[in-house]
Amino acid sequence: MTKIAGLASNRGRNLLHIDDRAPGGAELAVVLANEEGAPVLDAASERGIPTEVVERDAEESRESHERRIVECLSGYDFDLVCLDGYMRILTEEFVERTPTTLNVHPSLLPSFPGMDAHEQVLDAGVRTTGCTVHVVTEEVDAGPIVTQEAVPVYEDDDENSLKERVLREGEFTAYPRAVRWFAEGRVGVEDGTVTVDGDRGGDFPE
Ligand code: 3YE
Protein backbone atom coordinates (compact mmCIF):
# COMPACT_ATOMS: atom_id res chain seq x y z
CA MET A 1 0.00 0.00 0.00
CA THR A 2 1.46 3.35 -1.07
CA LYS A 3 0.83 6.08 1.48
CA ILE A 4 0.92 9.67 0.34
CA ALA A 5 1.75 12.90 2.14
CA GLY A 6 -0.09 15.60 0.18
CA LEU A 7 1.15 19.19 0.27
CA ALA A 8 -1.15 21.97 -0.93
CA SER A 9 -1.63 25.70 -0.54
CA ASN A 10 -5.20 26.11 -1.69
CA ARG A 11 -7.98 23.76 -2.83
CA GLY A 12 -5.89 20.65 -3.42
CA ARG A 13 -8.38 19.30 -5.94
CA ASN A 14 -5.89 16.79 -7.33
CA LEU A 15 -5.26 15.37 -3.87
CA LEU A 16 -9.00 14.99 -3.25
CA HIS A 17 -9.40 13.37 -6.67
CA ILE A 18 -6.55 10.96 -5.90
CA ASP A 19 -8.28 10.16 -2.60
CA ASP A 20 -11.52 9.41 -4.49
CA ARG A 21 -9.81 7.21 -7.04
CA ALA A 22 -7.33 5.51 -4.66
CA PRO A 23 -5.16 4.62 -7.69
CA GLY A 24 -3.35 1.32 -7.19
CA GLY A 25 -4.82 1.28 -3.69
CA ALA A 26 -2.78 4.36 -2.71
CA GLU A 27 -4.16 6.45 0.13
CA LEU A 28 -3.50 9.85 1.67
CA ALA A 29 -1.81 9.51 5.04
CA VAL A 30 -1.90 13.27 5.68
CA VAL A 31 -2.67 16.54 3.94
CA LEU A 32 -0.41 19.43 4.94
CA ALA A 33 -1.11 23.04 3.97
CA ASN A 34 1.23 25.98 4.37
CA GLU A 35 -1.74 28.36 4.65
CA GLU A 36 -4.23 28.46 7.51
CA GLY A 37 -7.71 28.34 5.96
CA ALA A 38 -6.65 26.57 2.76
CA PRO A 39 -9.93 24.98 1.56
CA VAL A 40 -8.22 21.59 1.16
CA LEU A 41 -8.02 21.30 4.96
CA ASP A 42 -11.78 21.15 5.59
CA ALA A 43 -12.35 18.98 2.52
CA ALA A 44 -9.70 16.50 3.72
CA SER A 45 -11.01 16.50 7.29
CA GLU A 46 -14.51 15.71 6.04
CA ARG A 47 -13.06 12.63 4.37
CA GLY A 48 -11.31 11.56 7.55
CA ILE A 49 -7.82 12.38 6.28
CA PRO A 50 -5.51 13.82 8.96
CA THR A 51 -4.53 17.44 8.28
CA GLU A 52 -1.69 19.68 9.38
CA VAL A 53 -0.95 23.38 8.92
CA VAL A 54 2.62 24.66 8.99
CA GLU A 55 2.58 28.34 8.17
CA ARG A 56 5.73 30.29 7.57
CA ASP A 57 6.22 32.83 10.35
CA ALA A 58 7.10 36.35 9.32
CA GLU A 59 10.88 36.64 9.00
CA GLU A 60 11.30 32.87 9.17
CA SER A 61 13.89 31.44 6.80
CA ARG A 62 12.92 28.97 4.10
CA GLU A 63 15.13 26.36 5.80
CA SER A 64 13.50 26.77 9.19
CA HIS A 65 9.97 26.58 7.77
CA GLU A 66 10.84 23.49 5.82
CA ARG A 67 12.47 21.85 8.80
CA ARG A 68 9.20 22.29 10.72
CA ILE A 69 7.34 20.72 7.80
CA VAL A 70 9.69 17.73 7.71
CA GLU A 71 9.39 17.43 11.50
CA CYS A 72 5.59 17.53 11.29
CA LEU A 73 5.54 14.91 8.52
CA SER A 74 7.87 12.65 10.50
CA GLY A 75 4.84 11.78 12.66
CA TYR A 76 3.27 10.05 9.67
CA ASP A 77 4.06 6.94 7.69
CA PHE A 78 4.26 7.62 3.93
CA ASP A 79 6.34 6.62 0.92
CA LEU A 80 5.42 9.30 -1.62
CA VAL A 81 4.95 13.07 -1.37
CA CYS A 82 2.49 14.69 -3.81
CA LEU A 83 2.49 18.46 -4.31
CA ASP A 84 -0.74 19.99 -5.55
CA GLY A 85 -0.74 23.72 -6.07
CA TYR A 86 1.90 23.97 -3.36
CA MET A 87 3.30 27.44 -3.83
CA ARG A 88 6.72 26.99 -2.30
CA ILE A 89 10.08 26.24 -3.80
CA LEU A 90 11.55 23.30 -1.90
CA THR A 91 15.20 23.16 -0.91
CA GLU A 92 17.65 20.45 -1.83
CA GLU A 93 17.55 19.38 1.82
CA PHE A 94 13.81 18.69 1.61
CA VAL A 95 14.27 16.71 -1.58
CA GLU A 96 17.00 14.63 0.07
CA ARG A 97 15.22 14.06 3.37
CA THR A 98 11.83 12.97 2.06
CA PRO A 99 10.73 10.06 -0.15
CA THR A 100 10.15 10.69 -3.86
CA THR A 101 8.19 13.90 -4.31
CA LEU A 102 5.91 14.43 -7.33
CA ASN A 103 4.47 17.67 -8.65
CA VAL A 104 1.91 18.35 -11.37
CA HIS A 105 2.61 21.35 -13.57
CA PRO A 106 -0.13 22.72 -15.86
CA SER A 107 1.77 22.63 -19.17
CA LEU A 108 3.65 20.17 -21.32
CA LEU A 109 7.11 20.72 -19.82
CA PRO A 110 9.73 21.79 -20.72
CA SER A 111 7.44 24.33 -22.41
CA PHE A 112 5.96 27.03 -20.19
CA PRO A 113 7.52 26.42 -16.78
CA GLY A 114 6.84 28.84 -13.92
CA MET A 115 3.89 30.45 -12.26
CA ASP A 116 1.81 31.72 -15.19
CA ALA A 117 1.77 28.65 -17.45
CA HIS A 118 -1.75 29.21 -18.85
CA GLU A 119 -1.04 32.84 -19.66
CA GLN A 120 2.16 31.79 -21.45
CA VAL A 121 0.24 29.11 -23.38
CA LEU A 122 -2.40 31.61 -24.54
CA ASP A 123 0.22 34.24 -25.44
CA ALA A 124 2.19 31.68 -27.49
CA GLY A 125 -0.93 30.65 -29.43
CA VAL A 126 -0.24 26.91 -29.14
CA ARG A 127 -3.19 24.65 -30.01
CA THR A 128 -2.31 21.89 -27.60
CA THR A 129 -1.24 22.19 -23.98
CA GLY A 130 -1.59 19.75 -21.11
CA CYS A 131 0.04 18.82 -17.85
CA THR A 132 3.20 17.14 -16.64
CA VAL A 133 3.71 14.98 -13.57
CA HIS A 134 7.40 15.17 -12.69
CA VAL A 135 9.72 14.26 -9.86
CA VAL A 136 10.67 17.27 -7.75
CA THR A 137 14.38 18.04 -7.89
CA GLU A 138 16.24 21.12 -6.72
CA GLU A 139 15.54 23.04 -9.93
CA VAL A 140 11.84 24.01 -10.15
CA ASP A 141 9.78 22.34 -12.92
CA ALA A 142 12.90 20.64 -14.29
CA GLY A 143 12.83 17.19 -12.67
CA PRO A 144 12.41 14.00 -14.68
CA ILE A 145 8.99 13.49 -16.24
CA VAL A 146 6.81 10.58 -15.11
CA THR A 147 3.81 11.13 -17.39
CA GLN A 148 2.00 13.82 -19.39
CA GLU A 149 -1.49 14.37 -20.76
CA ALA A 150 -2.34 16.58 -23.75
CA VAL A 151 -5.34 18.93 -23.69
CA PRO A 152 -6.65 21.14 -26.55
CA VAL A 153 -6.62 24.93 -26.42
CA TYR A 154 -9.74 26.57 -27.92
CA GLU A 155 -9.92 29.94 -29.57
CA ASP A 156 -12.23 31.48 -26.98
CA ASP A 157 -10.26 30.18 -23.99
CA ASP A 158 -9.19 32.49 -21.22
CA GLU A 159 -6.86 31.54 -18.39
CA ASN A 160 -9.74 30.30 -16.29
CA SER A 161 -11.40 28.08 -18.89
CA LEU A 162 -8.03 26.65 -19.86
CA LYS A 163 -7.06 26.02 -16.25
CA GLU A 164 -10.30 24.09 -15.62
CA ARG A 165 -9.90 21.97 -18.78
CA VAL A 166 -6.26 21.18 -18.01
CA LEU A 167 -7.29 20.18 -14.47
CA ARG A 168 -10.27 18.01 -15.44
CA GLU A 169 -9.03 16.50 -18.71
CA GLY A 170 -5.32 16.50 -17.96
CA GLU A 171 -4.34 16.48 -14.29
CA PHE A 172 -7.25 14.30 -13.13
CA THR A 173 -5.99 11.61 -15.53
CA ALA A 174 -2.22 12.01 -15.33
CA TYR A 175 -1.73 12.43 -11.57
CA PRO A 176 -3.68 9.30 -10.50
CA ARG A 177 -1.90 7.38 -13.28
CA ALA A 178 1.52 8.41 -11.97
CA VAL A 179 0.48 7.48 -8.42
CA ARG A 180 -0.85 4.13 -9.59
CA TRP A 181 2.42 3.35 -11.38
CA PHE A 182 4.27 4.12 -8.14
CA ALA A 183 1.88 1.98 -6.12
CA GLU A 184 2.37 -0.87 -8.57
CA GLY A 185 6.15 -0.59 -8.12
CA ARG A 186 6.67 0.23 -11.78
CA VAL A 187 8.48 3.57 -11.43
CA GLY A 188 12.23 3.78 -10.93
CA VAL A 189 13.87 7.09 -9.96
CA GLU A 190 17.64 7.04 -10.36
CA ASP A 191 20.36 9.50 -11.29
CA GLY A 192 17.92 12.15 -12.46
CA THR A 193 15.93 9.84 -14.72
CA VAL A 194 12.59 8.13 -14.34
CA THR A 195 11.77 4.73 -15.77
CA VAL A 196 8.36 3.13 -16.07
CA ASP A 197 8.47 -0.65 -16.44
CA GLY A 198 12.25 -0.25 -16.81
CA ASP A 199 11.79 1.87 -19.93
CA ARG A 200 12.54 5.53 -20.54
CA GLY A 201 10.07 6.02 -23.37
CA GLY A 202 8.61 4.27 -26.38
CA ASP A 203 5.31 2.45 -25.97
CA PHE A 204 2.92 4.21 -23.66
CA PRO A 205 2.27 1.96 -20.65
CA GLU A 206 -1.24 1.68 -19.28
N1 3YE B 1 10.50 23.03 -5.56
C1 3YE B 1 11.57 22.47 -6.19
N2 3YE B 1 11.45 21.82 -7.39
C2 3YE B 1 10.26 21.72 -8.06
N3 3YE B 1 8.09 23.43 -5.76
C3 3YE B 1 7.18 23.13 -6.69
C4 3YE B 1 7.75 22.43 -7.73
C5 3YE B 1 9.11 22.31 -7.42
C6 3YE B 1 9.29 22.95 -6.18
O1 3YE B 1 10.22 21.14 -9.16
N4 3YE B 1 12.79 22.55 -5.61
C7 3YE B 1 6.25 30.20 -6.22
C8 3YE B 1 6.64 28.76 -6.24
C9 3YE B 1 6.65 28.23 -7.62
C10 3YE B 1 7.21 30.98 -5.35
O2 3YE B 1 8.10 31.62 -5.85
N5 3YE B 1 7.03 30.91 -4.05
C11 3YE B 1 7.81 31.69 -3.12
C12 3YE B 1 6.96 32.08 -1.94
C13 3YE B 1 5.67 32.70 -2.33
C14 3YE B 1 4.83 32.97 -1.08
O3 3YE B 1 4.80 32.13 -0.17
O4 3YE B 1 4.18 34.00 -1.04
C15 3YE B 1 8.96 30.89 -2.58
O5 3YE B 1 9.95 31.53 -2.26
O6 3YE B 1 8.85 29.66 -2.42
C16 3YE B 1 5.76 23.50 -6.55
C17 3YE B 1 5.41 24.66 -7.45
C18 3YE B 1 6.25 25.84 -7.09
C19 3YE B 1 5.70 27.07 -7.76
PDB file of C-alpha atoms and ligand atoms in Angstrom:
ATOM      1  CA  MET A   1       0.000   0.000   0.000  1.00  0.00           C
ATOM      2  CA  THR A   2       1.457   3.348  -1.066  1.00  0.00           C
ATOM      3  CA  LYS A   3       0.827   6.082   1.480  1.00  0.00           C
ATOM      4  CA  ILE A   4       0.924   9.666   0.340  1.00  0.00           C
ATOM      5  CA  ALA A   5       1.749  12.898   2.140  1.00  0.00           C
ATOM      6  CA  GLY A   6      -0.090  15.597   0.180  1.00  0.00           C
ATOM      7  CA  LEU A   7       1.150  19.193   0.271  1.00  0.00           C
ATOM      8  CA  ALA A   8      -1.149  21.967  -0.930  1.00  0.00           C
ATOM      9  CA  SER A   9      -1.631  25.700  -0.541  1.00  0.00           C
ATOM     10  CA  ASN A  10      -5.201  26.110  -1.686  1.00  0.00           C
ATOM     11  CA  ARG A  11      -7.976  23.756  -2.832  1.00  0.00           C
ATOM     12  CA  GLY A  12      -5.895  20.646  -3.419  1.00  0.00           C
ATOM     13  CA  ARG A  13      -8.381  19.298  -5.936  1.00  0.00           C
ATOM     14  CA  ASN A  14      -5.889  16.793  -7.328  1.00  0.00           C
ATOM     15  CA  LEU A  15      -5.263  15.373  -3.866  1.00  0.00           C
ATOM     16  CA  LEU A  16      -8.996  14.994  -3.249  1.00  0.00           C
ATOM     17  CA  HIS A  17      -9.402  13.369  -6.671  1.00  0.00           C
ATOM     18  CA  ILE A  18      -6.548  10.963  -5.897  1.00  0.00           C
ATOM     19  CA  ASP A  19      -8.276  10.163  -2.599  1.00  0.00           C
ATOM     20  CA  ASP A  20     -11.525   9.406  -4.488  1.00  0.00           C
ATOM     21  CA  ARG A  21      -9.808   7.208  -7.040  1.00  0.00           C
ATOM     22  CA  ALA A  22      -7.326   5.510  -4.663  1.00  0.00           C
ATOM     23  CA  PRO A  23      -5.156   4.617  -7.689  1.00  0.00           C
ATOM     24  CA  GLY A  24      -3.354   1.322  -7.189  1.00  0.00           C
ATOM     25  CA  GLY A  25      -4.825   1.285  -3.689  1.00  0.00           C
ATOM     26  CA  ALA A  26      -2.783   4.357  -2.706  1.00  0.00           C
ATOM     27  CA  GLU A  27      -4.161   6.452   0.133  1.00  0.00           C
ATOM     28  CA  LEU A  28      -3.497   9.847   1.665  1.00  0.00           C
ATOM     29  CA  ALA A  29      -1.811   9.514   5.040  1.00  0.00           C
ATOM     30  CA  VAL A  30      -1.899  13.267   5.682  1.00  0.00           C
ATOM     31  CA  VAL A  31      -2.666  16.544   3.937  1.00  0.00           C
ATOM     32  CA  LEU A  32      -0.408  19.426   4.942  1.00  0.00           C
ATOM     33  CA  ALA A  33      -1.107  23.036   3.975  1.00  0.00           C
ATOM     34  CA  ASN A  34       1.226  25.979   4.373  1.00  0.00           C
ATOM     35  CA  GLU A  35      -1.743  28.360   4.648  1.00  0.00           C
ATOM     36  CA  GLU A  36      -4.235  28.457   7.512  1.00  0.00           C
ATOM     37  CA  GLY A  37      -7.706  28.339   5.959  1.00  0.00           C
ATOM     38  CA  ALA A  38      -6.654  26.568   2.760  1.00  0.00           C
ATOM     39  CA  PRO A  39      -9.932  24.980   1.561  1.00  0.00           C
ATOM     40  CA  VAL A  40      -8.220  21.589   1.157  1.00  0.00           C
ATOM     41  CA  LEU A  41      -8.024  21.303   4.961  1.00  0.00           C
ATOM     42  CA  ASP A  42     -11.775  21.150   5.591  1.00  0.00           C
ATOM     43  CA  ALA A  43     -12.347  18.977   2.525  1.00  0.00           C
ATOM     44  CA  ALA A  44      -9.702  16.501   3.716  1.00  0.00           C
ATOM     45  CA  SER A  45     -11.008  16.496   7.293  1.00  0.00           C
ATOM     46  CA  GLU A  46     -14.511  15.712   6.045  1.00  0.00           C
ATOM     47  CA  ARG A  47     -13.057  12.630   4.370  1.00  0.00           C
ATOM     48  CA  GLY A  48     -11.311  11.564   7.548  1.00  0.00           C
ATOM     49  CA  ILE A  49      -7.821  12.383   6.277  1.00  0.00           C
ATOM     50  CA  PRO A  50      -5.510  13.818   8.964  1.00  0.00           C
ATOM     51  CA  THR A  51      -4.528  17.441   8.279  1.00  0.00           C
ATOM     52  CA  GLU A  52      -1.694  19.683   9.377  1.00  0.00           C
ATOM     53  CA  VAL A  53      -0.952  23.376   8.923  1.00  0.00           C
ATOM     54  CA  VAL A  54       2.617  24.657   8.993  1.00  0.00           C
ATOM     55  CA  GLU A  55       2.578  28.344   8.173  1.00  0.00           C
ATOM     56  CA  ARG A  56       5.730  30.286   7.573  1.00  0.00           C
ATOM     57  CA  ASP A  57       6.224  32.830  10.348  1.00  0.00           C
ATOM     58  CA  ALA A  58       7.098  36.346   9.320  1.00  0.00           C
ATOM     59  CA  GLU A  59      10.876  36.639   8.996  1.00  0.00           C
ATOM     60  CA  GLU A  60      11.296  32.870   9.173  1.00  0.00           C
ATOM     61  CA  SER A  61      13.890  31.441   6.800  1.00  0.00           C
ATOM     62  CA  ARG A  62      12.924  28.971   4.105  1.00  0.00           C
ATOM     63  CA  GLU A  63      15.128  26.363   5.796  1.00  0.00           C
ATOM     64  CA  SER A  64      13.496  26.772   9.193  1.00  0.00           C
ATOM     65  CA  HIS A  65       9.972  26.585   7.774  1.00  0.00           C
ATOM     66  CA  GLU A  66      10.837  23.486   5.821  1.00  0.00           C
ATOM     67  CA  ARG A  67      12.466  21.847   8.804  1.00  0.00           C
ATOM     68  CA  ARG A  68       9.204  22.287  10.716  1.00  0.00           C
ATOM     69  CA  ILE A  69       7.338  20.724   7.803  1.00  0.00           C
ATOM     70  CA  VAL A  70       9.692  17.735   7.709  1.00  0.00           C
ATOM     71  CA  GLU A  71       9.388  17.435  11.501  1.00  0.00           C
ATOM     72  CA  CYS A  72       5.594  17.527  11.286  1.00  0.00           C
ATOM     73  CA  LEU A  73       5.542  14.914   8.517  1.00  0.00           C
ATOM     74  CA  SER A  74       7.869  12.649  10.502  1.00  0.00           C
ATOM     75  CA  GLY A  75       4.844  11.784  12.664  1.00  0.00           C
ATOM     76  CA  TYR A  76       3.266  10.051   9.665  1.00  0.00           C
ATOM     77  CA  ASP A  77       4.058   6.942   7.688  1.00  0.00           C
ATOM     78  CA  PHE A  78       4.262   7.619   3.928  1.00  0.00           C
ATOM     79  CA  ASP A  79       6.337   6.616   0.919  1.00  0.00           C
ATOM     80  CA  LEU A  80       5.422   9.296  -1.618  1.00  0.00           C
ATOM     81  CA  VAL A  81       4.950  13.073  -1.374  1.00  0.00           C
ATOM     82  CA  CYS A  82       2.488  14.690  -3.809  1.00  0.00           C
ATOM     83  CA  LEU A  83       2.488  18.456  -4.314  1.00  0.00           C
ATOM     84  CA  ASP A  84      -0.736  19.991  -5.548  1.00  0.00           C
ATOM     85  CA  GLY A  85      -0.735  23.720  -6.068  1.00  0.00           C
ATOM     86  CA  TYR A  86       1.896  23.972  -3.357  1.00  0.00           C
ATOM     87  CA  MET A  87       3.304  27.444  -3.833  1.00  0.00           C
ATOM     88  CA  ARG A  88       6.720  26.988  -2.299  1.00  0.00           C
ATOM     89  CA  ILE A  89      10.083  26.237  -3.798  1.00  0.00           C
ATOM     90  CA  LEU A  90      11.546  23.302  -1.895  1.00  0.00           C
ATOM     91  CA  THR A  91      15.201  23.160  -0.914  1.00  0.00           C
ATOM     92  CA  GLU A  92      17.650  20.452  -1.828  1.00  0.00           C
ATOM     93  CA  GLU A  93      17.549  19.380   1.823  1.00  0.00           C
ATOM     94  CA  PHE A  94      13.807  18.694   1.614  1.00  0.00           C
ATOM     95  CA  VAL A  95      14.274  16.715  -1.580  1.00  0.00           C
ATOM     96  CA  GLU A  96      17.005  14.632   0.069  1.00  0.00           C
ATOM     97  CA  ARG A  97      15.221  14.059   3.373  1.00  0.00           C
ATOM     98  CA  THR A  98      11.832  12.973   2.055  1.00  0.00           C
ATOM     99  CA  PRO A  99      10.730  10.063  -0.148  1.00  0.00           C
ATOM    100  CA  THR A 100      10.148  10.688  -3.860  1.00  0.00           C
ATOM    101  CA  THR A 101       8.186  13.903  -4.314  1.00  0.00           C
ATOM    102  CA  LEU A 102       5.910  14.430  -7.329  1.00  0.00           C
ATOM    103  CA  ASN A 103       4.471  17.670  -8.655  1.00  0.00           C
ATOM    104  CA  VAL A 104       1.911  18.349 -11.367  1.00  0.00           C
ATOM    105  CA  HIS A 105       2.613  21.348 -13.566  1.00  0.00           C
ATOM    106  CA  PRO A 106      -0.127  22.718 -15.860  1.00  0.00           C
ATOM    107  CA  SER A 107       1.770  22.626 -19.175  1.00  0.00           C
ATOM    108  CA  LEU A 108       3.650  20.166 -21.322  1.00  0.00           C
ATOM    109  CA  LEU A 109       7.111  20.722 -19.823  1.00  0.00           C
ATOM    110  CA  PRO A 110       9.726  21.791 -20.719  1.00  0.00           C
ATOM    111  CA  SER A 111       7.441  24.332 -22.413  1.00  0.00           C
ATOM    112  CA  PHE A 112       5.959  27.033 -20.192  1.00  0.00           C
ATOM    113  CA  PRO A 113       7.519  26.421 -16.779  1.00  0.00           C
ATOM    114  CA  GLY A 114       6.842  28.838 -13.922  1.00  0.00           C
ATOM    115  CA  MET A 115       3.889  30.452 -12.258  1.00  0.00           C
ATOM    116  CA  ASP A 116       1.813  31.720 -15.190  1.00  0.00           C
ATOM    117  CA  ALA A 117       1.768  28.653 -17.449  1.00  0.00           C
ATOM    118  CA  HIS A 118      -1.749  29.208 -18.852  1.00  0.00           C
ATOM    119  CA  GLU A 119      -1.040  32.839 -19.662  1.00  0.00           C
ATOM    120  CA  GLN A 120       2.157  31.792 -21.448  1.00  0.00           C
ATOM    121  CA  VAL A 121       0.241  29.112 -23.378  1.00  0.00           C
ATOM    122  CA  LEU A 122      -2.403  31.607 -24.539  1.00  0.00           C
ATOM    123  CA  ASP A 123       0.221  34.237 -25.444  1.00  0.00           C
ATOM    124  CA  ALA A 124       2.185  31.683 -27.486  1.00  0.00           C
ATOM    125  CA  GLY A 125      -0.933  30.646 -29.428  1.00  0.00           C
ATOM    126  CA  VAL A 126      -0.235  26.915 -29.143  1.00  0.00           C
ATOM    127  CA  ARG A 127      -3.187  24.652 -30.013  1.00  0.00           C
ATOM    128  CA  THR A 128      -2.312  21.893 -27.598  1.00  0.00           C
ATOM    129  CA  THR A 129      -1.243  22.187 -23.981  1.00  0.00           C
ATOM    130  CA  GLY A 130      -1.590  19.745 -21.110  1.00  0.00           C
ATOM    131  CA  CYS A 131       0.040  18.819 -17.851  1.00  0.00           C
ATOM    132  CA  THR A 132       3.200  17.136 -16.645  1.00  0.00           C
ATOM    133  CA  VAL A 133       3.710  14.984 -13.570  1.00  0.00           C
ATOM    134  CA  HIS A 134       7.396  15.175 -12.686  1.00  0.00           C
ATOM    135  CA  VAL A 135       9.719  14.264  -9.858  1.00  0.00           C
ATOM    136  CA  VAL A 136      10.674  17.273  -7.746  1.00  0.00           C
ATOM    137  CA  THR A 137      14.385  18.038  -7.889  1.00  0.00           C
ATOM    138  CA  GLU A 138      16.243  21.117  -6.717  1.00  0.00           C
ATOM    139  CA  GLU A 139      15.535  23.039  -9.932  1.00  0.00           C
ATOM    140  CA  VAL A 140      11.842  24.011 -10.151  1.00  0.00           C
ATOM    141  CA  ASP A 141       9.780  22.335 -12.919  1.00  0.00           C
ATOM    142  CA  ALA A 142      12.896  20.643 -14.290  1.00  0.00           C
ATOM    143  CA  GLY A 143      12.834  17.194 -12.668  1.00  0.00           C
ATOM    144  CA  PRO A 144      12.410  14.001 -14.684  1.00  0.00           C
ATOM    145  CA  ILE A 145       8.991  13.486 -16.241  1.00  0.00           C
ATOM    146  CA  VAL A 146       6.811  10.583 -15.112  1.00  0.00           C
ATOM    147  CA  THR A 147       3.809  11.126 -17.393  1.00  0.00           C
ATOM    148  CA  GLN A 148       2.000  13.820 -19.394  1.00  0.00           C
ATOM    149  CA  GLU A 149      -1.487  14.369 -20.757  1.00  0.00           C
ATOM    150  CA  ALA A 150      -2.341  16.578 -23.746  1.00  0.00           C
ATOM    151  CA  VAL A 151      -5.336  18.932 -23.689  1.00  0.00           C
ATOM    152  CA  PRO A 152      -6.646  21.140 -26.549  1.00  0.00           C
ATOM    153  CA  VAL A 153      -6.619  24.929 -26.415  1.00  0.00           C
ATOM    154  CA  TYR A 154      -9.742  26.570 -27.918  1.00  0.00           C
ATOM    155  CA  GLU A 155      -9.923  29.940 -29.568  1.00  0.00           C
ATOM    156  CA  ASP A 156     -12.226  31.480 -26.981  1.00  0.00           C
ATOM    157  CA  ASP A 157     -10.264  30.180 -23.990  1.00  0.00           C
ATOM    158  CA  ASP A 158      -9.192  32.489 -21.220  1.00  0.00           C
ATOM    159  CA  GLU A 159      -6.863  31.538 -18.392  1.00  0.00           C
ATOM    160  CA  ASN A 160      -9.743  30.303 -16.286  1.00  0.00           C
ATOM    161  CA  SER A 161     -11.404  28.076 -18.886  1.00  0.00           C
ATOM    162  CA  LEU A 162      -8.028  26.647 -19.856  1.00  0.00           C
ATOM    163  CA  LYS A 163      -7.063  26.020 -16.247  1.00  0.00           C
ATOM    164  CA  GLU A 164     -10.304  24.089 -15.619  1.00  0.00           C
ATOM    165  CA  ARG A 165      -9.897  21.966 -18.784  1.00  0.00           C
ATOM    166  CA  VAL A 166      -6.259  21.175 -18.007  1.00  0.00           C
ATOM    167  CA  LEU A 167      -7.292  20.177 -14.474  1.00  0.00           C
ATOM    168  CA  ARG A 168     -10.266  18.013 -15.445  1.00  0.00           C
ATOM    169  CA  GLU A 169      -9.030  16.503 -18.712  1.00  0.00           C
ATOM    170  CA  GLY A 170      -5.318  16.499 -17.957  1.00  0.00           C
ATOM    171  CA  GLU A 171      -4.339  16.484 -14.289  1.00  0.00           C
ATOM    172  CA  PHE A 172      -7.247  14.296 -13.126  1.00  0.00           C
ATOM    173  CA  THR A 173      -5.987  11.615 -15.532  1.00  0.00           C
ATOM    174  CA  ALA A 174      -2.219  12.009 -15.331  1.00  0.00           C
ATOM    175  CA  TYR A 175      -1.728  12.425 -11.572  1.00  0.00           C
ATOM    176  CA  PRO A 176      -3.675   9.303 -10.504  1.00  0.00           C
ATOM    177  CA  ARG A 177      -1.899   7.376 -13.277  1.00  0.00           C
ATOM    178  CA  ALA A 178       1.524   8.413 -11.967  1.00  0.00           C
ATOM    179  CA  VAL A 179       0.482   7.479  -8.416  1.00  0.00           C
ATOM    180  CA  ARG A 180      -0.848   4.126  -9.587  1.00  0.00           C
ATOM    181  CA  TRP A 181       2.424   3.346 -11.381  1.00  0.00           C
ATOM    182  CA  PHE A 182       4.271   4.124  -8.136  1.00  0.00           C
ATOM    183  CA  ALA A 183       1.882   1.985  -6.121  1.00  0.00           C
ATOM    184  CA  GLU A 184       2.374  -0.872  -8.571  1.00  0.00           C
ATOM    185  CA  GLY A 185       6.154  -0.586  -8.117  1.00  0.00           C
ATOM    186  CA  ARG A 186       6.671   0.232 -11.782  1.00  0.00           C
ATOM    187  CA  VAL A 187       8.478   3.573 -11.425  1.00  0.00           C
ATOM    188  CA  GLY A 188      12.230   3.781 -10.926  1.00  0.00           C
ATOM    189  CA  VAL A 189      13.874   7.094  -9.958  1.00  0.00           C
ATOM    190  CA  GLU A 190      17.637   7.040 -10.358  1.00  0.00           C
ATOM    191  CA  ASP A 191      20.357   9.503 -11.290  1.00  0.00           C
ATOM    192  CA  GLY A 192      17.916  12.147 -12.462  1.00  0.00           C
ATOM    193  CA  THR A 193      15.926   9.844 -14.723  1.00  0.00           C
ATOM    194  CA  VAL A 194      12.589   8.127 -14.337  1.00  0.00           C
ATOM    195  CA  THR A 195      11.773   4.734 -15.771  1.00  0.00           C
ATOM    196  CA  VAL A 196       8.358   3.131 -16.073  1.00  0.00           C
ATOM    197  CA  ASP A 197       8.473  -0.646 -16.445  1.00  0.00           C
ATOM    198  CA  GLY A 198      12.247  -0.246 -16.812  1.00  0.00           C
ATOM    199  CA  ASP A 199      11.785   1.868 -19.925  1.00  0.00           C
ATOM    200  CA  ARG A 200      12.539   5.525 -20.537  1.00  0.00           C
ATOM    201  CA  GLY A 201      10.071   6.015 -23.370  1.00  0.00           C
ATOM    202  CA  GLY A 202       8.610   4.270 -26.375  1.00  0.00           C
ATOM    203  CA  ASP A 203       5.311   2.449 -25.967  1.00  0.00           C
ATOM    204  CA  PHE A 204       2.919   4.207 -23.655  1.00  0.00           C
ATOM    205  CA  PRO A 205       2.267   1.964 -20.652  1.00  0.00           C
ATOM    206  CA  GLU A 206      -1.243   1.678 -19.282  1.00  0.00           C
TER     207      GLU A 206
HETATM  208  N1  3YE B   1      10.499  23.026  -5.564  1.00  0.00           N
HETATM  209  C1  3YE B   1      11.574  22.469  -6.189  1.00  0.00           C
HETATM  210  N2  3YE B   1      11.453  21.822  -7.394  1.00  0.00           N
HETATM  211  C2  3YE B   1      10.257  21.724  -8.057  1.00  0.00           C
HETATM  212  N3  3YE B   1       8.091  23.433  -5.757  1.00  0.00           N
HETATM  213  C3  3YE B   1       7.181  23.131  -6.690  1.00  0.00           C
HETATM  214  C4  3YE B   1       7.747  22.431  -7.732  1.00  0.00           C
HETATM  215  C5  3YE B   1       9.106  22.311  -7.417  1.00  0.00           C
HETATM  216  C6  3YE B   1       9.288  22.952  -6.184  1.00  0.00           C
HETATM  217  O1  3YE B   1      10.217  21.140  -9.155  1.00  0.00           O
HETATM  218  N4  3YE B   1      12.789  22.547  -5.607  1.00  0.00           N
HETATM  219  C7  3YE B   1       6.245  30.196  -6.220  1.00  0.00           C
HETATM  220  C8  3YE B   1       6.640  28.761  -6.237  1.00  0.00           C
HETATM  221  C9  3YE B   1       6.648  28.226  -7.619  1.00  0.00           C
HETATM  222  C10 3YE B   1       7.210  30.985  -5.354  1.00  0.00           C
HETATM  223  O2  3YE B   1       8.096  31.624  -5.853  1.00  0.00           O
HETATM  224  N5  3YE B   1       7.028  30.915  -4.046  1.00  0.00           N
HETATM  225  C11 3YE B   1       7.807  31.685  -3.125  1.00  0.00           C
HETATM  226  C12 3YE B   1       6.963  32.080  -1.943  1.00  0.00           C
HETATM  227  C13 3YE B   1       5.674  32.699  -2.327  1.00  0.00           C
HETATM  228  C14 3YE B   1       4.832  32.966  -1.085  1.00  0.00           C
HETATM  229  O3  3YE B   1       4.798  32.127  -0.166  1.00  0.00           O
HETATM  230  O4  3YE B   1       4.181  34.001  -1.036  1.00  0.00           O
HETATM  231  C15 3YE B   1       8.960  30.891  -2.576  1.00  0.00           C
HETATM  232  O5  3YE B   1       9.951  31.526  -2.261  1.00  0.00           O
HETATM  233  O6  3YE B   1       8.854  29.661  -2.423  1.00  0.00           O
HETATM  234  C16 3YE B   1       5.764  23.497  -6.545  1.00  0.00           C
HETATM  235  C17 3YE B   1       5.409  24.665  -7.446  1.00  0.00           C
HETATM  236  C18 3YE B   1       6.250  25.838  -7.087  1.00  0.00           C
HETATM  237  C19 3YE B   1       5.701  27.066  -7.759  1.00  0.00           C
END
